[in-house]
PDB file of C-alpha atoms in Angstrom:
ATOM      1  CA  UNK A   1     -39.517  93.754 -98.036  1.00  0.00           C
ATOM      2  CA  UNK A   2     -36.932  91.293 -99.172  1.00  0.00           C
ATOM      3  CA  UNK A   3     -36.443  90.633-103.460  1.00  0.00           C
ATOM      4  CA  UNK A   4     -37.095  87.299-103.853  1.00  0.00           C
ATOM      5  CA  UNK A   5     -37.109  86.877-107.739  1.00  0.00           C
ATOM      6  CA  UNK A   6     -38.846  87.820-110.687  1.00  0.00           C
ATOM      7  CA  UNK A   7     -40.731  85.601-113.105  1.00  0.00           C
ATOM      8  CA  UNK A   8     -43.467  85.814-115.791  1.00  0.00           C
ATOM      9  CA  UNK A   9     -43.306  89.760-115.320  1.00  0.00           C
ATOM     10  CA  UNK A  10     -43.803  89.649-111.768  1.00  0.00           C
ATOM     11  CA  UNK A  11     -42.090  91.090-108.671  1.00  0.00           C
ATOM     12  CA  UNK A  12     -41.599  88.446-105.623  1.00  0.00           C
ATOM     13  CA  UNK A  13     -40.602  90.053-102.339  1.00  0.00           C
ATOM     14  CA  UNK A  14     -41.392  88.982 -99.050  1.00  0.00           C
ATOM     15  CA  UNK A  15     -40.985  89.854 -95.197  1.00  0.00           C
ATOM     16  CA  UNK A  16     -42.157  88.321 -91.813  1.00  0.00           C
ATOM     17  CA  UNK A  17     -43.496  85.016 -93.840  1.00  0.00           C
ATOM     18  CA  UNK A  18     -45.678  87.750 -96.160  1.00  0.00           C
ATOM     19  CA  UNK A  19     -45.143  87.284 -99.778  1.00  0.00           C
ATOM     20  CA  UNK A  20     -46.200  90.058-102.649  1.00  0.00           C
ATOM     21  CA  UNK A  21     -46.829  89.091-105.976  1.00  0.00           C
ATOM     22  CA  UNK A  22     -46.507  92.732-107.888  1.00  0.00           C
ATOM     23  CA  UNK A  23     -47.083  93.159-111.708  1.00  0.00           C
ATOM     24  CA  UNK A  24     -44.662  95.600-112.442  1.00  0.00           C
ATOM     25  CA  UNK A  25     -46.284  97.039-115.590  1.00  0.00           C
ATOM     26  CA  UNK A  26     -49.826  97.477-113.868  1.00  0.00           C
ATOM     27  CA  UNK A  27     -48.979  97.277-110.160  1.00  0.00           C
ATOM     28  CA  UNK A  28     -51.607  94.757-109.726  1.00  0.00           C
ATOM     29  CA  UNK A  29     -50.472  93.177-106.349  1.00  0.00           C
ATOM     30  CA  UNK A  30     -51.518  89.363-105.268  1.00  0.00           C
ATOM     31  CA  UNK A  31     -51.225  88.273-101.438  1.00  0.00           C
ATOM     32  CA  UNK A  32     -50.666  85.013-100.663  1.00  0.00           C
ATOM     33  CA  UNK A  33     -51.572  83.471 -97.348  1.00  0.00           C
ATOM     34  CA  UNK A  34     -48.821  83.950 -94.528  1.00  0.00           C
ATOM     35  CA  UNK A  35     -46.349  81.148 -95.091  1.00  0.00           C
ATOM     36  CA  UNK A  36     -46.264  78.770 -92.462  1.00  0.00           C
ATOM     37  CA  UNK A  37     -42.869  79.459 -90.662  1.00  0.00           C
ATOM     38  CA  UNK A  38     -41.838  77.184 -88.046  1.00  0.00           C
ATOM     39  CA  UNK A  39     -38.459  79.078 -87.584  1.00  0.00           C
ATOM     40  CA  UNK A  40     -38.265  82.038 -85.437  1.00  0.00           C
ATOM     41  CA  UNK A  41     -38.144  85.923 -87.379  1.00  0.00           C
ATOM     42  CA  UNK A  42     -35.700  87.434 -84.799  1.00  0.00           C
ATOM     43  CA  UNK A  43     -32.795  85.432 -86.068  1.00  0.00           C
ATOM     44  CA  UNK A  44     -32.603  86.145 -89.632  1.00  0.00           C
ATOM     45  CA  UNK A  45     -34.226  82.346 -90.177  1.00  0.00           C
ATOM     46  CA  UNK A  46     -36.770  84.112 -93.154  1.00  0.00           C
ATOM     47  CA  UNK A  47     -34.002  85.271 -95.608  1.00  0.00           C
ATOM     48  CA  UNK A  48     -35.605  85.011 -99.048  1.00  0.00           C
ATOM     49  CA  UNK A  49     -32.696  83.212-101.229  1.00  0.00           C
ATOM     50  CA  UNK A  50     -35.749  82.813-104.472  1.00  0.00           C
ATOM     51  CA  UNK A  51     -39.021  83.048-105.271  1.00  0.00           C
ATOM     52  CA  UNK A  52     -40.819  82.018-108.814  1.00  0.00           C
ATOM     53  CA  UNK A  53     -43.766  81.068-110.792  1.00  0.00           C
ATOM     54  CA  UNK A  54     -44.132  77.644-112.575  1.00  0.00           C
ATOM     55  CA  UNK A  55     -46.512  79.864-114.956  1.00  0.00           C
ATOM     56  CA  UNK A  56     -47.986  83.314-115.525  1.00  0.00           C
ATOM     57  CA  UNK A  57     -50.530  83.962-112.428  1.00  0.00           C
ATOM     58  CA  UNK A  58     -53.625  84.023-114.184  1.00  0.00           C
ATOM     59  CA  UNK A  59     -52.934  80.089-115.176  1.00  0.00           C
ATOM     60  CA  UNK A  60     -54.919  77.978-113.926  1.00  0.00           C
ATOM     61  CA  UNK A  61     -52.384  75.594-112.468  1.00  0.00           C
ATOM     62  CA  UNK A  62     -49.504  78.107-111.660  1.00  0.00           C
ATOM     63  CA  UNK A  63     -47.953  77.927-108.350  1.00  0.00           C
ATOM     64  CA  UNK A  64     -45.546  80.378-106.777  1.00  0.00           C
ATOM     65  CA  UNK A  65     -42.141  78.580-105.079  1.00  0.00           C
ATOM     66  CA  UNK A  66     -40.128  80.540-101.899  1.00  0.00           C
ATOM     67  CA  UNK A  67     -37.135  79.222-100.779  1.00  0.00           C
ATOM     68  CA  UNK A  68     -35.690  80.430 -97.054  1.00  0.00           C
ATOM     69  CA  UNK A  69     -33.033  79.560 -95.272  1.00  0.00           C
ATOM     70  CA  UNK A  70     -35.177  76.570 -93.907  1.00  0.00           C
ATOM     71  CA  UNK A  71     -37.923  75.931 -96.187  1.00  0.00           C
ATOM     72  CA  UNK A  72     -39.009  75.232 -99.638  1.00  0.00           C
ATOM     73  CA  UNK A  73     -42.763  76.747-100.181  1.00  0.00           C
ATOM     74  CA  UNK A  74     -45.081  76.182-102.732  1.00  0.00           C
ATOM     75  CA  UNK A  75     -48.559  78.076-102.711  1.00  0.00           C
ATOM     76  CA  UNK A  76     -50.672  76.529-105.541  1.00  0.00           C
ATOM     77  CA  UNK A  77     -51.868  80.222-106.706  1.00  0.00           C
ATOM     78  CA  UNK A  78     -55.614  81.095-105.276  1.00  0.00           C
ATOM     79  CA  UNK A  79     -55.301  78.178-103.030  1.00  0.00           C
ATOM     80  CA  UNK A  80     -55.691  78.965 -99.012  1.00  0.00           C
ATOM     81  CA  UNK A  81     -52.366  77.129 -97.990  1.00  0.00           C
ATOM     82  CA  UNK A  82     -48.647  76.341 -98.638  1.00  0.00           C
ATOM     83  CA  UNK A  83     -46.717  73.118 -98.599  1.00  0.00           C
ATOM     84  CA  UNK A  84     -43.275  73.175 -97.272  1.00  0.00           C
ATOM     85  CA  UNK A  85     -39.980  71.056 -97.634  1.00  0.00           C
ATOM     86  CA  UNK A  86     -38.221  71.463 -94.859  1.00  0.00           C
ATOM     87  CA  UNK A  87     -34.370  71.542 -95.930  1.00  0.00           C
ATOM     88  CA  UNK A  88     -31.669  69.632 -94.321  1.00  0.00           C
ATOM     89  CA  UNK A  89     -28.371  71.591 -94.360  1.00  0.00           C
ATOM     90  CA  UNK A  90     -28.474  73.404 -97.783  1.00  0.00           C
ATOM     91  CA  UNK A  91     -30.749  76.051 -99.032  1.00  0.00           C
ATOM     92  CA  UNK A  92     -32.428  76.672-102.419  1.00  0.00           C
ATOM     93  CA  UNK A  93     -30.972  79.106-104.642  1.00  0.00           C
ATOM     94  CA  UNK A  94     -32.193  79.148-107.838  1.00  0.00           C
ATOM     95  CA  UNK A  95     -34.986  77.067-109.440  1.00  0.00           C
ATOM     96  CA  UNK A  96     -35.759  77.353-113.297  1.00  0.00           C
ATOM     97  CA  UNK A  97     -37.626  75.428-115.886  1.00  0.00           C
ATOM     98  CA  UNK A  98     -35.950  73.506-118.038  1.00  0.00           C
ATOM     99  CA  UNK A  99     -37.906  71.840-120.730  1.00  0.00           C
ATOM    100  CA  UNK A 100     -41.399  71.592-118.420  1.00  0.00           C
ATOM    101  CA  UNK A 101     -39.072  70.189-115.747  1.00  0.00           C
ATOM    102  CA  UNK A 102     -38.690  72.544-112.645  1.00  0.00           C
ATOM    103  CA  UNK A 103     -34.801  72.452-111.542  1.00  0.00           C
ATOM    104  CA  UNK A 104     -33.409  73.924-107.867  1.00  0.00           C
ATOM    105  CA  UNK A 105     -29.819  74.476-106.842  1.00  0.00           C
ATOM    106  CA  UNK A 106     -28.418  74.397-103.370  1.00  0.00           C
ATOM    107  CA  UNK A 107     -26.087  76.872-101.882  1.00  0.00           C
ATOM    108  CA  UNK A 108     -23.502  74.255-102.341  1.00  0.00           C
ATOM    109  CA  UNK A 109     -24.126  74.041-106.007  1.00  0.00           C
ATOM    110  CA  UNK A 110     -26.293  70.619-106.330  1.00  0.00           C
ATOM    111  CA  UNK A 111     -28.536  70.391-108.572  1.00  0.00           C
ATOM    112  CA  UNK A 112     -32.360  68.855-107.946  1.00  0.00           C
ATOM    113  CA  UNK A 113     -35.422  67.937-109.981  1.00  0.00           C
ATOM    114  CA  UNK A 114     -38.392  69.883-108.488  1.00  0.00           C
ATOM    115  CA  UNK A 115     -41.093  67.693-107.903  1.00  0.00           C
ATOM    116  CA  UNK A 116     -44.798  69.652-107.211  1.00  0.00           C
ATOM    117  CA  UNK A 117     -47.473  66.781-106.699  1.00  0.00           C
ATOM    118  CA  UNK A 118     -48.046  64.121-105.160  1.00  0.00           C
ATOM    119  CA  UNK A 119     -45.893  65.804-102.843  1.00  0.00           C
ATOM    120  CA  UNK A 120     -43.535  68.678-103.135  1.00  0.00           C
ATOM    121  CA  UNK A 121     -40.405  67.400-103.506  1.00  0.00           C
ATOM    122  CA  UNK A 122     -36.614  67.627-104.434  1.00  0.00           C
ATOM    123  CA  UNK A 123     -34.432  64.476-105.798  1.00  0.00           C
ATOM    124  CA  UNK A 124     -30.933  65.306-106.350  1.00  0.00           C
ATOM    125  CA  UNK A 125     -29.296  64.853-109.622  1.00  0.00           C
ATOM    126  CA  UNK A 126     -26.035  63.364-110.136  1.00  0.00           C
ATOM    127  CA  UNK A 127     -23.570  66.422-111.828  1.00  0.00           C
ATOM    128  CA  UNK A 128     -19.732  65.838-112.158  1.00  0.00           C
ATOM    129  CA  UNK A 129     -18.236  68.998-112.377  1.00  0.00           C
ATOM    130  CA  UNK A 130     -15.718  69.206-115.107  1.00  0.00           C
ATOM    131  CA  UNK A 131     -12.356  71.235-114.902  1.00  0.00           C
ATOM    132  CA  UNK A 132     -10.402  72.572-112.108  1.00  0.00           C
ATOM    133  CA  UNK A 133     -12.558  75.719-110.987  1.00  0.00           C
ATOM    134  CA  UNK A 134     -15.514  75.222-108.409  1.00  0.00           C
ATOM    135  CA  UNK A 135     -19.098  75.716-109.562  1.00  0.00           C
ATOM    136  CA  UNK A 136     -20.525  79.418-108.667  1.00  0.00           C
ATOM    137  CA  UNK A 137     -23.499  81.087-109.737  1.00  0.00           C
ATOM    138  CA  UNK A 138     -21.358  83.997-110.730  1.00  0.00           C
ATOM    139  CA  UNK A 139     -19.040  81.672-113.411  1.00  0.00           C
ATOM    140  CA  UNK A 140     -19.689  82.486-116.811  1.00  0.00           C
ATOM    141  CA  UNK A 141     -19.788  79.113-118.668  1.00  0.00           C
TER     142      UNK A 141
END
């Protein structure tokens, strides 16, 4: 299994487009359905970079998000499917809430508003960088 995040108390780890939802304080496990991979698993193409929830599980409207080296996921939880965003060039690294607004950031450090219905969706925002050293998730502010 690959670590794909943590969030609301939960473990997120997947492997060969299988995702585990764990509660690490009662080991209650959630499956998912298989995640809809159009890439091929012998190539490394279902690298986990993140995985989160947009709410505890037991919410009525939470939804759990998986970012791969291709793909953006989102299983509305207790649903049957996914949706995917296929991703151009860049892949998802991080997404958190800010202020009930779901944010992503790319592998080369831009920064998108989440977007989960109509459609799922990302829409880059515009982010000057200020000073001479190059954004990294690793920085301390």
């Amino acid at each position: 299994m690959h670590f794909a995040g943590t969030s609301y108390g939960q473990l997120i780890c997947g492997r060969a487009g299988y995702c585990l939802v764990v509660d690490v304080f009662s080991g209650a496990v959630v499956s998912p359905p298989r995640l809809p991979f159009s890439g091929d698993f012998e190539f490394g193409r279902e690298f986990y970079f993140s995985g989160t929830l947009t709410a505890p599980i037991a919410s009525p409207n939470s939804h759990l998000l998986v970012s791969t080296a291709i793909s953006l996921f989102d299983w509305p939880v207790g649903s049957n499917s996914w949706s995917e965003l296929q991703l151009s060039d860049e892949s998802i690294e991080q997404i958190v809430e800010f202020n009930g607004q779901f944010i992503a950031m790319d592998d080369c450090y831009k920064i998108y508003a989440l977007q989960l219905s109509p459609q799922l969706g990302l829409q880059e925002i515009t982010t000057e960088w200020v000073g001479h050293l190059s954004p990294s998730s690793y920085t301390k502010p």
